[in-house]
XYZ file of C-alpha atoms in Angstrom:
552
model
C -67.967 -42.648 22.833
C -66.824 -45.256 20.316
C -64.330 -44.782 17.229
C -67.415 -43.598 15.061
C -68.138 -40.686 17.400
C -64.542 -39.819 17.238
C -64.500 -39.613 13.623
C -67.567 -37.312 13.515
C -66.095 -35.361 16.143
C -65.067 -31.674 15.226
C -63.371 -30.027 18.018
C -63.708 -26.524 16.615
C -67.235 -26.917 15.938
C -67.797 -28.565 19.377
C -66.038 -25.974 21.666
C -65.799 -22.927 19.733
C -67.939 -22.555 16.809
C -71.280 -23.866 18.315
C -73.911 -21.533 19.485
C -74.916 -23.499 22.421
C -72.553 -23.882 25.620
C -73.650 -25.937 28.350
C -77.308 -25.888 27.295
C -77.151 -21.936 26.980
C -78.067 -20.416 23.509
C -75.151 -17.863 22.497
C -75.646 -15.197 20.140
C -73.583 -15.316 16.885
C -71.877 -11.954 17.778
C -70.965 -13.434 21.031
C -69.285 -16.818 19.915
C -65.682 -17.425 19.490
C -64.527 -17.841 15.819
C -61.199 -18.693 14.442
C -60.385 -16.673 11.456
C -57.534 -18.407 9.400
C -54.867 -15.964 8.233
C -54.480 -16.007 4.485
C -51.027 -17.297 3.284
C -48.519 -14.430 2.620
C -47.901 -13.700 -1.004
C -45.950 -11.177 -3.245
C -44.263 -8.225 -1.009
C -45.711 -9.932 2.168
C -43.736 -13.143 2.233
C -41.215 -13.019 4.878
C -37.768 -14.394 3.685
C -34.301 -14.020 5.089
C -33.047 -13.668 1.468
C -34.049 -10.274 1.031
C -32.684 -9.280 4.723
C -29.347 -10.979 3.887
C -29.130 -9.205 0.324
C -29.853 -5.693 1.974
C -26.739 -6.503 4.298
C -24.690 -7.655 1.265
C -25.494 -4.464 -0.697
C -24.516 -2.204 2.235
C -21.365 -3.935 2.687
C -20.706 -3.682 -1.071
C -21.620 -0.126 -1.213
C -19.133 0.715 1.510
C -16.282 -1.317 0.035
C -16.944 -0.153 -3.365
C -17.048 3.538 -2.668
C -14.043 3.311 -0.660
C -12.343 1.288 -3.344
C -13.313 4.020 -6.130
C -11.972 6.864 -3.808
C -8.440 5.108 -3.263
C -7.954 4.151 -7.010
C -9.137 7.349 -8.464
C -6.901 9.544 -6.041
C -3.859 7.343 -6.654
C -4.362 7.464 -10.256
C -4.958 11.326 -10.360
C -1.992 11.960 -8.279
C 0.252 9.406 -10.059
C -0.826 10.866 -13.599
C 0.064 14.286 -12.088
C 3.570 13.282 -10.988
C 4.136 11.776 -14.439
C 3.155 15.020 -16.199
C 5.501 17.046 -13.878
C 8.304 14.655 -14.763
C 8.374 15.798 -18.451
C 8.758 19.590 -17.344
C 12.322 19.833 -16.282
C 14.582 21.424 -18.558
C 17.334 19.449 -20.323
C 15.925 16.057 -18.524
C 17.709 12.932 -20.328
C 16.462 9.462 -19.717
C 17.176 6.140 -21.232
C 15.470 5.193 -24.563
C 14.304 1.851 -25.541
C 16.098 0.465 -28.728
C 13.230 -1.576 -29.830
C 12.229 -0.599 -33.322
C 15.683 0.895 -33.775
C 18.856 -0.684 -34.009
C 18.713 -3.540 -31.057
C 22.572 -3.595 -30.657
C 22.762 0.095 -29.932
C 21.858 2.025 -27.094
C 19.748 5.480 -27.040
C 19.008 8.255 -24.710
C 16.554 10.996 -25.195
C 16.713 14.639 -23.990
C 13.258 16.436 -23.717
C 13.008 19.195 -26.050
C 11.361 22.644 -25.381
C 8.369 21.888 -27.646
C 7.586 18.657 -25.667
C 8.223 20.562 -22.277
C 5.584 23.211 -23.238
C 2.678 20.542 -24.040
C 3.007 19.249 -20.517
C 3.392 22.753 -19.125
C 0.075 23.943 -20.588
C -1.630 20.517 -19.764
C -0.650 21.002 -16.091
C -2.206 24.545 -16.265
C -5.145 23.360 -17.644
C -5.416 20.502 -15.050
C -5.151 23.095 -12.184
C -7.830 25.380 -13.722
C -10.459 22.786 -14.444
C -11.949 22.651 -10.822
C -11.668 26.463 -10.759
C -13.835 26.707 -13.936
C -16.309 24.275 -12.003
C -16.560 26.565 -9.198
C -17.182 29.397 -11.434
C -20.104 27.309 -13.261
C -21.620 26.237 -9.865
C -21.331 29.885 -8.417
C -22.720 31.412 -11.718
C -25.747 28.778 -11.575
C -26.489 29.739 -7.932
C -26.373 33.450 -8.723
C -28.698 33.083 -11.512
C -31.120 30.591 -10.160
C -31.294 31.346 -6.542
C -31.296 34.436 -4.272
C -28.467 36.822 -4.952
C -26.623 38.795 -2.189
C -23.037 40.627 -2.234
C -20.289 40.203 0.287
C -18.852 42.942 2.436
C -15.781 44.393 0.755
C -13.815 43.326 3.663
C -14.956 39.846 3.308
C -14.276 39.627 -0.465
C -10.621 40.879 0.076
C -9.743 38.181 3.019
C -11.282 35.665 0.678
C -9.255 36.818 -2.280
C -6.180 36.861 -0.423
C -6.621 33.353 1.131
C -7.547 31.859 -2.159
C -4.628 33.733 -3.945
C -1.799 32.249 -1.694
C -2.493 28.710 -2.743
C -2.526 29.379 -6.188
C 0.933 30.886 -6.050
C 2.260 27.850 -3.816
C 0.667 25.485 -6.152
C 2.543 26.873 -9.256
C 5.810 26.847 -7.318
C 5.158 23.447 -6.274
C 4.316 21.765 -9.597
C 6.848 23.754 -11.806
C 9.963 24.125 -9.514
C 9.954 21.717 -6.688
C 8.333 18.556 -8.137
C 10.317 18.491 -11.328
C 13.506 18.676 -9.384
C 12.948 15.748 -7.467
C 12.119 11.985 -8.063
C 8.625 11.167 -8.073
C 8.781 8.895 -4.910
C 9.856 11.917 -2.861
C 7.244 13.965 -4.634
C 4.596 11.648 -3.500
C 5.958 11.860 0.047
C 6.001 15.588 0.297
C 2.176 15.915 -0.752
C 1.901 14.607 2.954
C 3.464 17.862 4.358
C 0.816 20.235 3.215
C -0.883 20.828 6.788
C 1.306 23.278 8.343
C -1.029 26.211 8.796
C -4.073 23.975 10.017
C -1.661 22.189 12.439
C -0.604 25.695 13.892
C -4.100 26.852 14.197
C -4.870 23.669 16.238
C -2.394 24.528 18.689
C -3.088 28.187 18.882
C -6.665 27.721 19.495
C -6.366 24.918 22.245
C -3.307 26.155 24.043
C -5.517 28.147 26.891
C -7.678 25.136 27.602
C -7.697 23.653 31.086
C -9.356 20.377 30.163
C -6.945 17.236 30.417
C -8.265 15.822 27.320
C -7.499 19.089 25.369
C -4.396 19.117 27.081
C -3.370 15.756 25.820
C -4.317 16.598 22.165
C -2.424 19.649 22.431
C 0.783 17.527 22.873
C -0.053 15.588 19.862
C -0.913 18.629 17.952
C 2.526 20.090 18.704
C 4.415 16.790 17.788
C 2.347 16.847 14.273
C 3.418 20.319 13.642
C 6.904 19.514 14.235
C 6.641 16.675 11.871
C 5.125 18.941 9.249
C 7.745 21.450 9.722
C 10.485 19.102 9.291
C 9.704 18.786 5.506
C 11.186 22.308 5.222
C 14.686 20.858 5.718
C 14.484 17.316 5.167
C 15.657 17.447 1.605
C 16.884 20.925 0.930
C 19.856 20.408 3.159
C 20.785 17.562 0.935
C 20.370 19.230 -2.322
C 23.939 19.716 -3.035
C 23.593 23.414 -3.866
C 20.383 23.370 -5.474
C 18.563 26.345 -4.135
C 15.190 25.570 -5.892
C 14.230 23.077 -3.260
C 14.069 25.845 -0.480
C 10.912 26.761 -2.300
C 9.498 23.539 -0.416
C 8.590 25.524 2.827
C 7.277 28.587 0.849
C 5.060 26.319 -1.454
C 3.779 24.315 1.482
C 3.090 27.190 3.733
C 1.103 29.074 0.896
C -0.916 26.022 -0.045
C -1.853 25.264 3.428
C -3.318 28.639 3.897
C -6.297 27.597 1.672
C -7.731 25.446 4.377
C -7.198 28.045 7.435
C -10.766 28.943 7.944
C -11.662 25.158 8.428
C -9.620 24.695 11.591
C -10.518 27.745 13.686
C -12.438 27.111 16.873
C -15.427 28.220 18.421
C -14.146 27.379 21.727
C -10.981 29.548 21.379
C -10.017 31.623 24.348
C -9.556 34.736 22.028
C -12.911 36.555 21.395
C -11.893 37.457 17.872
C -11.052 34.127 16.736
C -14.464 32.930 18.282
C -16.365 35.288 16.075
C -14.394 34.569 12.964
C -15.233 30.746 13.521
C -19.052 31.642 13.993
C -18.879 33.634 10.792
C -17.122 31.017 8.781
C -19.352 28.010 9.665
C -21.974 29.292 7.261
C -21.848 29.455 3.363
C -24.014 32.362 2.332
C -24.862 33.101 -1.258
C -22.726 36.223 -0.922
C -19.926 33.904 -0.947
C -20.574 32.311 -4.344
C -20.625 35.890 -5.739
C -16.873 36.060 -4.403
C -16.031 32.740 -5.769
C -17.518 33.742 -9.262
C -14.826 36.313 -9.741
C -11.937 34.656 -7.414
C -11.879 31.413 -9.189
C -11.187 33.025 -12.610
C -8.486 35.400 -10.828
C -6.893 32.109 -9.238
C -6.371 30.793 -12.903
C -4.693 33.977 -13.847
C -2.611 34.180 -10.733
C -1.690 30.467 -11.196
C -0.600 31.255 -14.743
C 1.217 34.231 -14.142
C 3.287 32.718 -11.415
C 4.137 30.027 -13.524
C 5.430 32.266 -16.403
C 7.265 34.406 -13.923
C 9.006 31.444 -12.263
C 9.927 29.818 -15.183
C 11.468 32.865 -16.764
C 13.571 33.551 -13.531
C 14.942 29.990 -13.563
C 15.732 29.903 -17.374
C 15.937 33.282 -18.626
C 13.440 32.545 -21.476
C 9.690 31.575 -21.791
C 9.132 32.113 -25.441
C 8.921 28.389 -26.144
C 5.476 28.498 -24.727
C 3.862 30.787 -26.997
C 6.040 30.612 -30.181
C 4.450 27.765 -31.950
C 1.016 26.528 -30.550
C 0.587 24.275 -33.660
C 3.575 22.211 -32.788
C 2.897 22.265 -29.155
C -0.490 20.849 -29.447
C 0.394 18.546 -32.505
C 2.653 15.621 -33.274
C 6.068 17.292 -33.311
C 9.334 15.637 -34.251
C 12.020 14.917 -31.616
C 15.475 13.168 -31.764
C 16.957 10.285 -29.825
C 20.796 10.028 -29.520
C 22.867 7.066 -29.748
C 25.509 6.563 -26.799
C 28.367 4.405 -26.355
C 28.776 3.018 -22.742
C 32.095 3.306 -21.097
C 31.985 0.833 -18.303
C 32.190 -2.859 -19.473
C 29.887 -2.522 -22.519
C 26.829 -1.900 -19.956
C 25.516 1.379 -19.386
C 23.848 1.794 -15.871
C 22.541 5.428 -16.766
C 22.930 8.304 -18.867
C 25.746 9.805 -17.281
C 28.384 7.168 -17.879
C 27.790 7.098 -21.591
C 29.304 9.174 -24.453
C 27.356 10.497 -27.536
C 28.250 8.917 -30.773
C 26.681 11.851 -32.662
C 24.139 9.478 -34.431
C 20.470 10.486 -33.978
C 16.990 8.982 -35.004
C 13.990 10.996 -35.626
C 10.640 10.098 -33.377
C 7.528 11.824 -33.131
C 5.260 12.729 -30.298
C 1.598 11.452 -29.817
C -0.662 14.437 -28.697
C -3.672 11.685 -28.257
C -1.802 10.052 -25.685
C -0.751 13.149 -23.854
C -4.487 14.407 -24.041
C -5.462 11.184 -22.663
C -3.420 11.269 -19.822
C -4.170 14.807 -19.055
C -8.030 13.677 -19.338
C -7.657 10.672 -17.078
C -5.781 12.767 -14.619
C -8.826 15.414 -14.241
C -11.478 12.785 -14.712
C -10.452 10.626 -11.802
C -9.865 13.598 -9.665
C -13.323 14.731 -10.028
C -14.594 10.913 -9.612
C -12.696 10.821 -6.248
C -14.279 14.165 -5.019
C -17.901 13.116 -6.206
C -17.404 9.679 -4.493
C -16.008 11.231 -1.273
C -18.931 13.498 -1.100
C -21.342 10.760 -1.764
C -19.876 8.713 1.054
C -20.460 11.601 3.515
C -24.056 12.032 2.151
C -25.007 8.547 3.150
C -22.806 8.262 6.445
C -20.108 5.800 5.700
C -17.301 8.437 5.446
C -15.160 6.600 8.095
C -14.721 3.331 5.920
C -15.250 4.840 2.475
C -13.524 8.212 2.831
C -11.241 8.964 5.644
C -9.695 5.119 5.370
C -8.868 5.170 1.714
C -7.772 8.939 1.779
C -5.210 7.863 4.565
C -3.895 4.974 2.139
C -3.450 7.076 -1.159
C 0.223 8.194 -0.657
C 1.329 4.702 0.818
C -0.165 2.872 -2.171
C 1.080 5.437 -4.622
C 4.570 5.116 -3.357
C 4.458 1.071 -3.471
C 3.236 1.376 -7.283
C 6.100 4.056 -7.952
C 8.785 1.711 -6.515
C 7.739 -1.087 -8.626
C 7.232 0.790 -11.722
C 10.704 2.854 -11.269
C 12.499 -0.363 -10.217
C 11.490 -2.453 -13.362
C 12.447 0.809 -15.497
C 15.836 1.202 -13.955
C 16.737 -2.340 -14.685
C 15.431 -2.332 -18.375
C 14.410 0.772 -20.288
C 12.230 -1.462 -22.572
C 10.102 -3.016 -19.506
C 7.075 -0.903 -20.400
C 7.607 -0.837 -24.194
C 4.163 -0.888 -25.923
C 2.314 0.595 -22.876
C 4.346 3.852 -22.352
C 6.103 5.739 -24.970
C 9.821 5.230 -24.713
C 10.483 8.993 -24.417
C 8.130 9.350 -21.525
C 8.597 7.991 -17.910
C 8.536 9.244 -14.329
C 11.359 11.057 -12.810
C 12.767 7.875 -11.387
C 15.348 7.717 -8.380
C 18.702 6.083 -9.001
C 18.462 2.345 -8.731
C 20.739 2.396 -5.515
C 18.275 4.465 -4.001
C 15.264 2.074 -4.793
C 17.218 -0.719 -3.087
C 17.230 1.329 0.024
C 14.672 4.071 -0.341
C 13.505 4.070 3.174
C 16.950 4.849 4.742
C 18.158 7.229 2.015
C 18.001 11.009 2.238
C 15.701 10.836 5.199
C 12.763 9.140 3.385
C 11.928 7.527 6.431
C 10.624 11.135 7.746
C 7.678 10.735 5.488
C 6.014 8.227 7.748
C 5.940 11.197 10.367
C 4.269 13.496 7.721
C 1.796 10.797 6.858
C 0.862 10.120 10.668
C 0.924 13.818 11.354
C -1.700 14.663 8.490
C -4.024 11.781 9.810
C -3.852 13.249 13.128
C -4.579 16.833 11.771
C -7.258 15.805 9.819
C -8.677 13.341 12.249
C -12.090 15.167 12.063
C -12.936 13.496 8.792
C -13.462 10.005 10.546
C -16.633 11.267 12.179
C -19.868 12.249 10.644
C -20.730 15.899 11.318
C -23.617 16.219 8.906
C -27.143 15.114 8.355
C -27.930 12.419 5.611
C -28.149 13.726 2.204
C -26.407 16.985 3.455
C -25.656 19.705 0.743
C -22.256 20.400 -0.423
C -22.009 23.678 1.533
C -22.738 21.434 4.741
C -20.218 18.972 3.777
C -17.173 21.038 2.615
C -15.836 24.304 3.316
C -15.029 25.249 -0.190
C -17.216 24.326 -3.112
C -14.555 22.430 -5.172
C -11.457 20.527 -4.663
C -7.911 21.344 -5.293
C -6.696 20.504 -8.967
C -3.519 19.411 -7.773
C -3.670 17.746 -4.292
C -6.875 15.759 -4.602
C -6.640 13.634 -1.548
C -5.086 16.575 0.719
C -7.846 18.935 -0.426
C -10.938 16.951 0.281
C -9.613 15.790 3.615
C -8.784 19.325 4.835
C -11.816 20.751 2.988
C -14.175 18.513 4.919
C -15.990 20.825 7.349
C -14.378 20.611 10.762
C -17.209 21.418 12.969
C -18.578 19.945 16.293
C -22.257 20.520 15.320
C -24.724 19.298 12.636
C -25.201 22.032 10.034
C -28.680 22.570 8.785
C -29.620 24.978 6.064
C -33.181 26.722 5.438
C -33.344 29.807 3.137
C -29.609 30.233 3.125
C -29.188 30.060 6.836
C -27.398 27.559 8.874
C -28.684 26.189 12.316
C -26.705 24.682 15.241
C -29.494 22.188 16.052
C -32.830 20.936 14.801
C -34.757 23.175 16.997
C -33.331 26.390 15.414
C -34.399 25.114 12.307
C -37.940 24.187 13.348
C -38.538 27.476 15.084
C -36.724 29.787 12.547
C -39.322 32.271 10.918
C -39.931 30.399 7.696
C -40.272 26.779 9.075
C -42.433 27.902 11.954
C -44.932 29.447 9.439
C -45.022 26.172 7.568
C -45.660 24.159 10.749
C -48.000 26.511 12.522
C -49.632 29.206 10.208
C -51.135 30.911 12.924
C -48.722 33.277 14.578
C -50.376 33.023 18.128
C -50.411 29.250 18.071
C -46.650 27.855 18.165
C -46.521 25.271 21.052
C -42.825 24.077 21.206
C -43.659 20.884 22.927
C -46.432 19.762 20.644
C -44.380 20.414 17.398
C -41.314 18.551 19.045
C -43.577 15.698 19.987
C -44.993 15.559 16.630
C -41.639 15.593 15.141
C -40.425 12.675 17.032
C -42.874 10.188 15.416
C -40.424 10.549 12.428
């Protein structure tokens, strides 16, 4: 075969496309043909760019959601401590002299009308999530099936929800105003006393080695939590108010008791109670529609009673609402330092009797309150979202554990700058408002001063008690009732509430017609779902249905 023959030779036609093979005639249907694949176009084009973009988007979602949870929780709790710093009676702090006589020094004493504004805003901050609970309960009662709880169940829920309301009021208006904000932030990690005790009681009869080791850690965690009862009251120098710390922390932690009872307890009564608490029937929303409003009333009544007992009067809260929620006049006083012409605080200065008028800014106060409640809700919403899309370990549990350490770091920086220069934040924060800052010497050694190091034990013990939040215990896109034990969050302790309110269950919860099921088979072969899959009552083959569902 010469070169011309090679040029005319078509391998495809010769070997595959020809209808004759070695002298035999081949039918067209029996001949081998090459069908060339059409080039991919549009969405069928394979590209690594899309795959890498999907991975990047997932990582960005995990990081972004976790960052939002962390920053909103830190902001909400920081602003709450800022608000409680303005509540204490006769509080006096240094006042920036910019805008006045720069050669003189001034101090500001908080008047009752200004205190009244912040007291009311704190009350409203607590009531906002309770109002949200009421609206949610009312919506479900109106647009879904309605059922009524047993009187005993209603009373039990009323008691366990009322105790945290009382404890929250004592904490916000009696404990936090009496201590500096750094210790106040530390104290919020000691709100797990009752859950820690429950973990011990319900695991102490187990003979499993793994449970026994966990029991030792549970006991150590409870001891760390209980140490908050005496860590600072013993150093209070005669201030009996700090002895309300154990009272308030115990009452607040009662709100999460039902989330830590175990179905594997050796006590039959406890097992039955745990089984009844794993569901969230619509009758519970009927209870919350009433209890949410009662909690606001209890919180308000406890606030008024405790302030009246401590101060002997409470009239300033009700005498003049126009001044309370308006721009009211206040006074700053000139002081003369007594030590080398430099005042290191307000205690070593003498008043000259000269005063200067200043005016409050109600717009700023309302803005602080709004940001506080808005960031708390955003934190709750993003935490719930992370549980729905199964990223709660990195985007929920991890940032919640960092809230108080990050907050304390920020408070130390803020208070340190203010202690050195009262004009450090002039133009950003009104000079008459600031955190209840610790002394400068305390800032220089705040870890070793007044048992502040014990906070690390409180933090670790809280992480251990709420260790269930690190694992996913729900299906994708689960409902609020499947994710949280209570329908909303705590208006004062956002990070602790969503951590201890996260359902502590060892099984997946599934909901169908208001009922919860331990596993998918219970859902599949419940009366309503079986009818949907197999309408004929006499033909419900379990194996066929299970096999059919496995293809998904």
